[in-house]
mmCIF file of C-alpha atoms and ligand atoms in Angstrom:
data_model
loop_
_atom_site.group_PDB
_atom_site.id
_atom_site.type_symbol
_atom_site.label_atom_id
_atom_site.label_comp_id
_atom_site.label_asym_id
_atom_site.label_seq_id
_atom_site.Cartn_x
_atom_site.Cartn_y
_atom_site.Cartn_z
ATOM 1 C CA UNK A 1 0.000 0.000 0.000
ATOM 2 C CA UNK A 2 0.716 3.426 -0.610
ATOM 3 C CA UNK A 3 1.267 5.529 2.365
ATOM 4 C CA UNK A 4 1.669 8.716 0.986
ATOM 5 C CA UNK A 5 -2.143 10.285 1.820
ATOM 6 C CA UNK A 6 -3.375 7.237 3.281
ATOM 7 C CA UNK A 7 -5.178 7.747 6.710
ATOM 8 C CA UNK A 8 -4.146 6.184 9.884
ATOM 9 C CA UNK A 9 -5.355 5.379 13.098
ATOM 10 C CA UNK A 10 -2.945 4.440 15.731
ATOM 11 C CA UNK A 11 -4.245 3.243 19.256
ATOM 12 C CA UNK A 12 -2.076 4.351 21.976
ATOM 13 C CA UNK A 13 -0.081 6.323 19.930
ATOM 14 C CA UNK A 14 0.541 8.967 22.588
ATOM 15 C CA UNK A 15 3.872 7.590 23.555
ATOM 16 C CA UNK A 16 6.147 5.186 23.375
ATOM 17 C CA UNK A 17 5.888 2.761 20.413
ATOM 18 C CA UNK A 18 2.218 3.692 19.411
ATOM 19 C CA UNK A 19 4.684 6.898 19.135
ATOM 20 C CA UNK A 20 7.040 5.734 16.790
ATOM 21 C CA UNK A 21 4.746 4.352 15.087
ATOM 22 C CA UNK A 22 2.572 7.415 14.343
ATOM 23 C CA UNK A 23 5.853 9.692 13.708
ATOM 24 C CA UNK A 24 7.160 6.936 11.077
ATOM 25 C CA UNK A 25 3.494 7.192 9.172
ATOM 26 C CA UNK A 26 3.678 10.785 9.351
ATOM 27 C CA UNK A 27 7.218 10.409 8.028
ATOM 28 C CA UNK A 28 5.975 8.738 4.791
ATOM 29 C CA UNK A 29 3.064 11.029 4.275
ATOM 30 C CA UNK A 30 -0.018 9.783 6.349
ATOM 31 C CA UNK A 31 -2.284 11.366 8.099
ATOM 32 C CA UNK A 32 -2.633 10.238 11.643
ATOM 33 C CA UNK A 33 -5.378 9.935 14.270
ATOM 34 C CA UNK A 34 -4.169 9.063 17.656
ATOM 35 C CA UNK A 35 -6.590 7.284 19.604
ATOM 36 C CA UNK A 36 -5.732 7.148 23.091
ATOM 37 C CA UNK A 37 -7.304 6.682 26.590
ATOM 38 C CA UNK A 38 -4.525 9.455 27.981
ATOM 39 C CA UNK A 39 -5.995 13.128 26.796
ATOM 40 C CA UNK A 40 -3.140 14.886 28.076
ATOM 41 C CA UNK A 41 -0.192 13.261 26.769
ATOM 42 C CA UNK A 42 -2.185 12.794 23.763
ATOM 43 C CA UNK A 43 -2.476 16.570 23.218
ATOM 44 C CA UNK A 44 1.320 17.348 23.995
ATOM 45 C CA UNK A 45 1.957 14.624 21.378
ATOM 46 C CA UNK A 46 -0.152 16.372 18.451
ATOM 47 C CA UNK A 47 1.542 19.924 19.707
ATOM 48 C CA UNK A 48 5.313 18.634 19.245
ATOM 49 C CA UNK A 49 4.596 17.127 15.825
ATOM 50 C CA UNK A 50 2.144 19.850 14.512
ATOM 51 C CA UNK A 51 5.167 21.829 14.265
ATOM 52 C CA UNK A 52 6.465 19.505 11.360
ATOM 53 C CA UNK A 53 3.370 17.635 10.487
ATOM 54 C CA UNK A 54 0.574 20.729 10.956
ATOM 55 C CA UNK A 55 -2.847 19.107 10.495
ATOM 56 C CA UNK A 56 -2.241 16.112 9.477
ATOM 57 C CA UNK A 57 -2.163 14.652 12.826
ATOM 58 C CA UNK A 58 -4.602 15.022 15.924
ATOM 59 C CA UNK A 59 -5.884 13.045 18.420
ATOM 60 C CA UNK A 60 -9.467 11.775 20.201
ATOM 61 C CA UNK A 61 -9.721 10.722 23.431
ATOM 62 C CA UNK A 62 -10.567 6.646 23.201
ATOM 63 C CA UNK A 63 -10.886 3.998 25.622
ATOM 64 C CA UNK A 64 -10.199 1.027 23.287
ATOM 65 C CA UNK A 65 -12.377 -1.055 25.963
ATOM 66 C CA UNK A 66 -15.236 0.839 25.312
ATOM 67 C CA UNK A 67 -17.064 0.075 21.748
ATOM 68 C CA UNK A 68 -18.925 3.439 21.141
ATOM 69 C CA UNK A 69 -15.674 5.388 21.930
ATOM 70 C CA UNK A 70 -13.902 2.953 18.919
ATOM 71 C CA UNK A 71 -16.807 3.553 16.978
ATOM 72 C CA UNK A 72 -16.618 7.171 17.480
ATOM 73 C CA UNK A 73 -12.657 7.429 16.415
ATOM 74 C CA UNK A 74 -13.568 6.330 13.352
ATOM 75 C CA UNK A 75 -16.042 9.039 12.590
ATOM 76 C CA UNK A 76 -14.240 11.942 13.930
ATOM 77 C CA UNK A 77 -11.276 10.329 11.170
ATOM 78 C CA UNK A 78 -14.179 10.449 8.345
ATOM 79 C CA UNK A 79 -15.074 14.045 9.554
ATOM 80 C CA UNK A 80 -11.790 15.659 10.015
ATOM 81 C CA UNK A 81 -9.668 13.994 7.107
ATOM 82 C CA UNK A 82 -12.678 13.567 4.481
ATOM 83 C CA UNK A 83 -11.686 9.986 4.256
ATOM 84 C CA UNK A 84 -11.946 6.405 5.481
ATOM 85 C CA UNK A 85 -8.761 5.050 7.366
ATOM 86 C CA UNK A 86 -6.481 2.851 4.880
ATOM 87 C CA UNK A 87 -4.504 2.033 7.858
ATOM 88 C CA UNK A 88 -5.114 0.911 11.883
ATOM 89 C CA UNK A 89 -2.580 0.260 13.816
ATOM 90 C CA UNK A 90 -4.196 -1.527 17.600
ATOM 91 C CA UNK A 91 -0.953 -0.954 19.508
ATOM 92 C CA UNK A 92 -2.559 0.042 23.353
ATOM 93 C CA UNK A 93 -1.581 -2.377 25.805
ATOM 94 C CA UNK A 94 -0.434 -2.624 29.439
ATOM 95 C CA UNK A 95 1.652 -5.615 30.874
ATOM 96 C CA UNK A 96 -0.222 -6.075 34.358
ATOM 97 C CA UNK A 97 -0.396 -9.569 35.788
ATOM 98 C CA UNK A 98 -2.078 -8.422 38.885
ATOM 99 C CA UNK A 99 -5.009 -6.724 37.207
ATOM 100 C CA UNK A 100 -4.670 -9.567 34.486
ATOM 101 C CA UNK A 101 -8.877 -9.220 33.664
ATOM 102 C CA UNK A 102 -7.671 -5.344 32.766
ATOM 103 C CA UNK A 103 -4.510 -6.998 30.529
ATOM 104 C CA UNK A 104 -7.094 -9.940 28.542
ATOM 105 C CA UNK A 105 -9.523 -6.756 28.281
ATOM 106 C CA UNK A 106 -6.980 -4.098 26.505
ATOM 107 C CA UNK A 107 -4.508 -6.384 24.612
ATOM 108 C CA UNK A 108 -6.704 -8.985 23.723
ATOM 109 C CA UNK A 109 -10.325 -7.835 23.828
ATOM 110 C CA UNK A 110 -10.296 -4.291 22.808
ATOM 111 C CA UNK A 111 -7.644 -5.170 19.717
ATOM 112 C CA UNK A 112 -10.706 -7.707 18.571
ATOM 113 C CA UNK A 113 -13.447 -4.648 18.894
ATOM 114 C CA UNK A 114 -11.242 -2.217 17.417
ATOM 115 C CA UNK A 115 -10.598 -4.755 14.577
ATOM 116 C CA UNK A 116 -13.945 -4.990 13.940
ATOM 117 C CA UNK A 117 -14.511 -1.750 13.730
ATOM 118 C CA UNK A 118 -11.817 -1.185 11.438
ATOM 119 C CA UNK A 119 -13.355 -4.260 8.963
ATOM 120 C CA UNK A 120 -16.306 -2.381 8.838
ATOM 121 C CA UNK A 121 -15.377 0.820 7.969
ATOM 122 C CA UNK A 122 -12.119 -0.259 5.296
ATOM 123 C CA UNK A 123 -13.786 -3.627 3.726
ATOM 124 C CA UNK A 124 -14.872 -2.755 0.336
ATOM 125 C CA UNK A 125 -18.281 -4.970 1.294
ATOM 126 C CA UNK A 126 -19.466 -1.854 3.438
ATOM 127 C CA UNK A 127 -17.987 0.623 0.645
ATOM 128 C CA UNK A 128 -14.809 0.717 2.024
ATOM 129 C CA UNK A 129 -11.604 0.527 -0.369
ATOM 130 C CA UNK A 130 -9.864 -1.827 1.858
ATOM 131 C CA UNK A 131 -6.310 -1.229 3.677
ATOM 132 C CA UNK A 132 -4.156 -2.623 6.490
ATOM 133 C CA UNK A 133 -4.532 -3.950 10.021
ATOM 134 C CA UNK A 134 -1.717 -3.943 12.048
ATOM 135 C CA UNK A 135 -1.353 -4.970 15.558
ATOM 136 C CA UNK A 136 1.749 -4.611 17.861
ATOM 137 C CA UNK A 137 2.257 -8.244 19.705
ATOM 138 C CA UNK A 138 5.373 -8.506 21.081
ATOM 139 C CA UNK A 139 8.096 -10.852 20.898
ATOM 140 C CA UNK A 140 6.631 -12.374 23.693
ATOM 141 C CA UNK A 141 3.601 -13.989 21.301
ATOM 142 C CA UNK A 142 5.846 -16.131 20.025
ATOM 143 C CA UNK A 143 8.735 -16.964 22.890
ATOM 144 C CA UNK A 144 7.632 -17.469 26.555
ATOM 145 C CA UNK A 145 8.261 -14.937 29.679
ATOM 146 C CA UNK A 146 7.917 -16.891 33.084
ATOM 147 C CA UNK A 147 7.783 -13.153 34.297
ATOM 148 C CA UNK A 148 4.208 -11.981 32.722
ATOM 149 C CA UNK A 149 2.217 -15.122 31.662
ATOM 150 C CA UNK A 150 -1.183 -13.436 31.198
ATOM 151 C CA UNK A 151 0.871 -10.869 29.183
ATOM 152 C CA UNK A 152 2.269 -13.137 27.176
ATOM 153 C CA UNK A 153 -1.056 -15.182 26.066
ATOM 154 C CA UNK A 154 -2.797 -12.192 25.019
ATOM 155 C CA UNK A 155 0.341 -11.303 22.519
ATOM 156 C CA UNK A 156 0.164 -15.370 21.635
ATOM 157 C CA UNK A 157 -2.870 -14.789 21.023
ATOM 158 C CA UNK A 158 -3.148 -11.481 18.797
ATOM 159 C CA UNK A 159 -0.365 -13.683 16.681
ATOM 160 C CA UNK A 160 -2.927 -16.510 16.403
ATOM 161 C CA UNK A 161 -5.548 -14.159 15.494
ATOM 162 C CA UNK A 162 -3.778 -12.335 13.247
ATOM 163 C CA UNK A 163 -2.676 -15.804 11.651
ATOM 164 C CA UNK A 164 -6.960 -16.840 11.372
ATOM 165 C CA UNK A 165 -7.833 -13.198 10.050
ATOM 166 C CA UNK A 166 -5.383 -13.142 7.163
ATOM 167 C CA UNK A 167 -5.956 -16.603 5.751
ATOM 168 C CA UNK A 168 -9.757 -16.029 5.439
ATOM 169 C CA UNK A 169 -10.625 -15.502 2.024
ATOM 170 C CA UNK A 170 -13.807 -13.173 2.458
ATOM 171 C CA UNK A 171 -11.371 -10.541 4.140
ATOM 172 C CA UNK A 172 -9.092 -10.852 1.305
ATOM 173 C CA UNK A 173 -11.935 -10.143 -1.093
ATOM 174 C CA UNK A 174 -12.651 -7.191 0.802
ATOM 175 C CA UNK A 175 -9.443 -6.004 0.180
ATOM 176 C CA UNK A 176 -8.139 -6.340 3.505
ATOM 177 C CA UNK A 177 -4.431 -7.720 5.252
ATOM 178 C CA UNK A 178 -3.533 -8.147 8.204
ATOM 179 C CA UNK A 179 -0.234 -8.231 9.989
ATOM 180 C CA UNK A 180 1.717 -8.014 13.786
ATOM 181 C CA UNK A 181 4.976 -6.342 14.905
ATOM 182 C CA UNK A 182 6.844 -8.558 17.471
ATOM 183 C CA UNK A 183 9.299 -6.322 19.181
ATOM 184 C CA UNK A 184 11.523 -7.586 21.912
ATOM 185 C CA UNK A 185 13.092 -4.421 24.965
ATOM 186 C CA UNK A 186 11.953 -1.264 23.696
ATOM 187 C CA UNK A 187 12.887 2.326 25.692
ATOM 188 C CA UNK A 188 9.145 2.901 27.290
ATOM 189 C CA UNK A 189 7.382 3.206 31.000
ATOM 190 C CA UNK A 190 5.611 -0.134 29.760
ATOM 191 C CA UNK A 191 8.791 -2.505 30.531
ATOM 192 C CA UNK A 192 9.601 -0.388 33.680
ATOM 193 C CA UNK A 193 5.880 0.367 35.181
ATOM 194 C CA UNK A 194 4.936 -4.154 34.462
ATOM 195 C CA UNK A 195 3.383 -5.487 37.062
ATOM 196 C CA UNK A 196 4.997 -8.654 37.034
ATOM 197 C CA UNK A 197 3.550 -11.514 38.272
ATOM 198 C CA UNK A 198 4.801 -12.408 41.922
ATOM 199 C CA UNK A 199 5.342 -16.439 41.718
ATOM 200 C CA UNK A 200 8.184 -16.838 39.419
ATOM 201 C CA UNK A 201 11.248 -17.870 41.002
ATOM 202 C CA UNK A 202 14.675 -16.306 41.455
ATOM 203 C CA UNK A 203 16.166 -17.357 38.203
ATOM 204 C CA UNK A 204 13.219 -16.100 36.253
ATOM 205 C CA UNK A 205 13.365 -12.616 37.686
ATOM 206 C CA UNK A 206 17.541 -12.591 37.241
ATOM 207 C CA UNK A 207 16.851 -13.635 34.174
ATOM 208 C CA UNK A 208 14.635 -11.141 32.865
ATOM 209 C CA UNK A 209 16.618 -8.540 34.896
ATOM 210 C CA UNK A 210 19.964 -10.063 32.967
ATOM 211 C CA UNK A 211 18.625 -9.861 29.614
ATOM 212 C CA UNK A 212 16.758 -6.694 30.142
ATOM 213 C CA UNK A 213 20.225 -5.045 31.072
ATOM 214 C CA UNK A 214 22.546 -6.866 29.001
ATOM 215 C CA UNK A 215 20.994 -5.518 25.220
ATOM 216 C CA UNK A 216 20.542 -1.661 23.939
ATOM 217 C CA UNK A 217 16.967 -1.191 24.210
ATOM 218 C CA UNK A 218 14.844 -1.068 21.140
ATOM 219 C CA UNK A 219 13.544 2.244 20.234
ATOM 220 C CA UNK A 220 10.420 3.409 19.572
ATOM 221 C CA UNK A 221 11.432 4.345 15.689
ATOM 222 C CA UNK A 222 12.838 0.857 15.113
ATOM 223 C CA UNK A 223 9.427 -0.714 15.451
ATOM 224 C CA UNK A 224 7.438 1.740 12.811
ATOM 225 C CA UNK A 225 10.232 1.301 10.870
ATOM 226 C CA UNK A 226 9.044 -2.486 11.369
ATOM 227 C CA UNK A 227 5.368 -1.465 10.211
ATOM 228 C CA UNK A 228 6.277 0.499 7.636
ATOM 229 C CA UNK A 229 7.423 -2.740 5.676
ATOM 230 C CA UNK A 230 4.457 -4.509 7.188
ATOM 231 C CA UNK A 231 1.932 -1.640 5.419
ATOM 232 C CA UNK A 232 3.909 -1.013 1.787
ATOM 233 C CA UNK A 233 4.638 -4.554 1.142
ATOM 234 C CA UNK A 234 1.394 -5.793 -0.120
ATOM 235 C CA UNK A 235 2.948 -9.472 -0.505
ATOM 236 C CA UNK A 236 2.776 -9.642 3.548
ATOM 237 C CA UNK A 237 -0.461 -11.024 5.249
ATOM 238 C CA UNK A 238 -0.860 -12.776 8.660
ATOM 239 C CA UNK A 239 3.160 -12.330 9.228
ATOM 240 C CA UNK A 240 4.587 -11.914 12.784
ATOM 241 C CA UNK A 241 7.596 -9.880 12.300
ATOM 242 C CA UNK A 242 9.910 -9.695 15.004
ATOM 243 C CA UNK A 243 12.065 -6.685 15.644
ATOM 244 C CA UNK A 244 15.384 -7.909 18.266
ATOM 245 C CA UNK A 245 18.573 -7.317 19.641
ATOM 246 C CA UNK A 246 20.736 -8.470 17.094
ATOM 247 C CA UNK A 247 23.978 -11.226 17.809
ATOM 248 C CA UNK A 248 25.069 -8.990 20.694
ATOM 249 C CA UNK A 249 22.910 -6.909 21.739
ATOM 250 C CA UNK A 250 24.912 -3.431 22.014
ATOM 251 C CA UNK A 251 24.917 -1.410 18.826
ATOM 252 C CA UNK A 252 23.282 -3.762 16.222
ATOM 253 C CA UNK A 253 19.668 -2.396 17.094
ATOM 254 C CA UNK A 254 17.624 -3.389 15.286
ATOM 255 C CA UNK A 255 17.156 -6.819 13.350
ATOM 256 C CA UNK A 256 14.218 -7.914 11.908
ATOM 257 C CA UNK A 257 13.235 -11.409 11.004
ATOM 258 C CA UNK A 258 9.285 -13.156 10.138
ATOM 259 C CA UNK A 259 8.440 -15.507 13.218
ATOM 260 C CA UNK A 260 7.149 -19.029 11.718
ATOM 261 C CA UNK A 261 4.480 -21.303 12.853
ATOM 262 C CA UNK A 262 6.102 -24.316 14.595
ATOM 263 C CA UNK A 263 6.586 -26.954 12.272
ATOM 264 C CA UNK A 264 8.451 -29.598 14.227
ATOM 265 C CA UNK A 265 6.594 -33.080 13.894
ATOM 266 C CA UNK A 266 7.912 -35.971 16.112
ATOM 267 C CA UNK A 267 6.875 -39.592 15.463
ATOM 268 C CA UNK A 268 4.515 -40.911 18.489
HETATM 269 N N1 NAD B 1 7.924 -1.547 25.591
HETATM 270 C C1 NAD B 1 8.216 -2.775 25.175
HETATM 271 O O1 NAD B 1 9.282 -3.346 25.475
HETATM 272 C C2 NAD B 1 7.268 -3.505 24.284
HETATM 273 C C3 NAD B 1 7.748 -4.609 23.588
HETATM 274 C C4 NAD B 1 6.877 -5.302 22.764
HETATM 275 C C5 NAD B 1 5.576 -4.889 22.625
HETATM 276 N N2 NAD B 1 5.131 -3.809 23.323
HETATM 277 C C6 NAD B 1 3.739 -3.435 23.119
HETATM 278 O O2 NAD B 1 3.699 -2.129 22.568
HETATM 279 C C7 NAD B 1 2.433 -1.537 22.872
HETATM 280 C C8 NAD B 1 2.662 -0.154 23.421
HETATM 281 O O3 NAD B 1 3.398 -0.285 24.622
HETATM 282 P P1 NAD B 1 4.457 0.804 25.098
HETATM 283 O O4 NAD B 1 5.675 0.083 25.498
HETATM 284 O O5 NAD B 1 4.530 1.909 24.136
HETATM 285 O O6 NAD B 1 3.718 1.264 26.430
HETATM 286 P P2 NAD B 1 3.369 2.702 26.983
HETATM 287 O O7 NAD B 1 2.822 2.467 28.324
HETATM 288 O O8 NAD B 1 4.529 3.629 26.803
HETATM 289 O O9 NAD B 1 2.205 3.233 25.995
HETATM 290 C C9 NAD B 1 0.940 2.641 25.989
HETATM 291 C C10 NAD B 1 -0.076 3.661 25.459
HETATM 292 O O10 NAD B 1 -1.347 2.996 25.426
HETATM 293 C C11 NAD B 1 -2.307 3.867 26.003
HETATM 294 N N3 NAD B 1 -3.402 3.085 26.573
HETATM 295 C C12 NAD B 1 -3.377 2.257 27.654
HETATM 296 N N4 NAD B 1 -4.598 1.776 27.913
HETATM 297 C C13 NAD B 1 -5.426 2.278 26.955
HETATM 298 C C14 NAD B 1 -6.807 2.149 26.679
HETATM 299 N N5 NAD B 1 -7.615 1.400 27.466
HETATM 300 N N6 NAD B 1 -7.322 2.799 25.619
HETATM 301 C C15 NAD B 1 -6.533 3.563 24.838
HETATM 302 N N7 NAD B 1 -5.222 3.746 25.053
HETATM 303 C C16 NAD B 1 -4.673 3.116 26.099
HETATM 304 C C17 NAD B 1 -1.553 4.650 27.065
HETATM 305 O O11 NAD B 1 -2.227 5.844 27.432
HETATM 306 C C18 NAD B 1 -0.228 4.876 26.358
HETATM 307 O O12 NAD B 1 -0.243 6.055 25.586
HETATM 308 C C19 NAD B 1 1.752 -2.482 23.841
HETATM 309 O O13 NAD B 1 0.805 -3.278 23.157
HETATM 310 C C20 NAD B 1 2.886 -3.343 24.358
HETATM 311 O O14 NAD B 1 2.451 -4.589 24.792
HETATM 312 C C21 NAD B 1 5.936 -3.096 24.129
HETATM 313 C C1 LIG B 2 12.122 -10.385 26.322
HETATM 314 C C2 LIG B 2 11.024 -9.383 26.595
HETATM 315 C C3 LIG B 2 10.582 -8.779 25.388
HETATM 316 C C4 LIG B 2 9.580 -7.893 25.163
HETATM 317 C C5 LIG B 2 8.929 -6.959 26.027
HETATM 318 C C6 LIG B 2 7.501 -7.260 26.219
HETATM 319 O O1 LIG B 2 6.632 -7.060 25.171
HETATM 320 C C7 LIG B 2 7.025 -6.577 27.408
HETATM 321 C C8 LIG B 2 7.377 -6.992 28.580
HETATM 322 C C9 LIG B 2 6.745 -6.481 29.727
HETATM 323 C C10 LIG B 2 7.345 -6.390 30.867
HETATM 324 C C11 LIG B 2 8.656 -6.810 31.106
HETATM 325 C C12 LIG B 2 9.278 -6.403 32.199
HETATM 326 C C13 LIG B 2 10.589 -6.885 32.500
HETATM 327 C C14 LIG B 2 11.216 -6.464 33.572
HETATM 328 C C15 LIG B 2 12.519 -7.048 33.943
HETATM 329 O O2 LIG B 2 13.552 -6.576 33.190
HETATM 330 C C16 LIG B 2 12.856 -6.819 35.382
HETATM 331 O O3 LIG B 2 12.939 -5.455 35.635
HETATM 332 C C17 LIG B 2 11.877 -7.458 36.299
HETATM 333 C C18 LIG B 2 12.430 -7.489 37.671
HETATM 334 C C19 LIG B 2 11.822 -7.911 38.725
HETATM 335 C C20 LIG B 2 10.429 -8.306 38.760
HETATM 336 C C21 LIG B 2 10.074 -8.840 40.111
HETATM 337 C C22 LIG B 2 8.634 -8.663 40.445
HETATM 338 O O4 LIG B 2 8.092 -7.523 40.307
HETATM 339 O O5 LIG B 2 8.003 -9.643 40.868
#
């Protein structure tokens, strides 16, 4: 897909990755809606990049939990831009094990409502003219983390549905991909604010503490960087691509590589 003058919506693209995300669109020519349950940082967000970007990027208040306030994004997007979005990006998530009903409901949940709500308004079955859904995972959809086990289902999950989405042919015919970003450590509150969950052992938390401090953290840039290949490249549908450390970790940010269904088979 073309970027240049597509429309966007990015869900908690106030910060952090949703961040990068939403400055690498604008980069290439989009214009960007963030969608975001935090009004404030929202607003600062639009402010800084107004300065380069001018109206081609503003934000609405959304709690991705909350169906009408989806629904609404998308109509403030038709309003303001003249347009359907060609592009959503469902990156809000939080990585609380302790609250893990409020984890399911924003990683998992909320990316299916906002997904649907995106099918509706792009498919060319409604009148649409199609476009891309992306969803940030993590790496941790497709590796396990002893640390954050709720966490990590929901992102195994988005993968999975991701994977189900993208081979159906009636959202193909609708003009439709979809694809996730799997990025390992990246420089946000997210990785130091986790509520982690409180029975894994010693070597689990060293662990994570070890490998947490031992690579150059991702930034937010190297994962739209990630989903800019994931929108232009209309060969890729239902791909998990992860976005690591490289061989050592210090200096060779970033490497990217597609994540593969399992396809070990063992005789029984
Ligand atoms: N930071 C990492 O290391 C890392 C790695 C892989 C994947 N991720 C994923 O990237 C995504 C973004 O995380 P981040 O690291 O930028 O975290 P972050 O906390 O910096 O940003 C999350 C954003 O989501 C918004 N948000 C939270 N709940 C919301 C809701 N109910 N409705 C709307 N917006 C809401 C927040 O206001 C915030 O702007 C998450 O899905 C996370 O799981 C992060
Ligand atoms: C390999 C991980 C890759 C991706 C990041 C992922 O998407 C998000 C992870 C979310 C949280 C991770 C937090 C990790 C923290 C550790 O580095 C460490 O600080 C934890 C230390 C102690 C925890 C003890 C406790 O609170 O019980």
């Amino acid at each position: 897909m073309k970027i240049d003058g597509s429309v966007a919506i990015v869900t908690g693209g106030a910060q952090g990755v949703g961040r990068g995300i939403v400055e690498a669109l604008l980069g290439k020519g989009a214009k960007v809606c963030i969608a975001d349950i935090n009004k404030a940082t929202s607003e600062l967000t639009v402010k800084e990049l107004a300065e380069t970007y001018g109206d081609k990027i503003f934000c609405k208040e959304c709690d991705v939990t909350k169906d009408a306030e989806i629904r609404a994004v998308f109509g403030v997007v038709q309003d303001k831009f003249g347009s359907r979005a060609d592009i959503m990006v469902n990156n809000a998530g939080i990585c609380d094990e302790f609250d893990f009903a409020r984890c399911v409901a924003i990683n998992l949940e909320a990316q299916i409502r906002c997904t649907h709500a995106a099918v509706e308004s792009m498919g060319v079955n409604n009148g649409g003219k199609g476009g891309v859904i992306l969803f940030t995972a993590s790496i941790l959809g497709v590796i396990p983390f002893q640390g954050a086990p709720v966490y990590c289902a929901t992102k195994h999950a988005v993968v999975g549905y991701v994977r189900c989405l993208a081979s159906c042919p009636s959202y193909s015919q609708c003009g439709l991909r979809f694809n996730c970003i799997c990025p390992s450590y990246v420089d946000t509150p997210l990785i130091s604010v986790a509520e982690l969950s409180k029975n894994i052992d010693a070597e689990c938390i060293d662990a994570a503490i070890e490998k947490r401090n031992s690579v150059d953290l991702l930034r937010p840039s190297d994962v739209g960087v990630g989903c800019i290949k994931l929108i232009e490249d209309d060969t890729l549908n239902g791909k998990a691509l992860v976005v690591n450390h490289g061989d050592t970790g210090r200096g060779d940010v970033a490497v990217y590589s597609f994540a593969e269904p399992p396809t070990d088979t063992i005789k029984l």
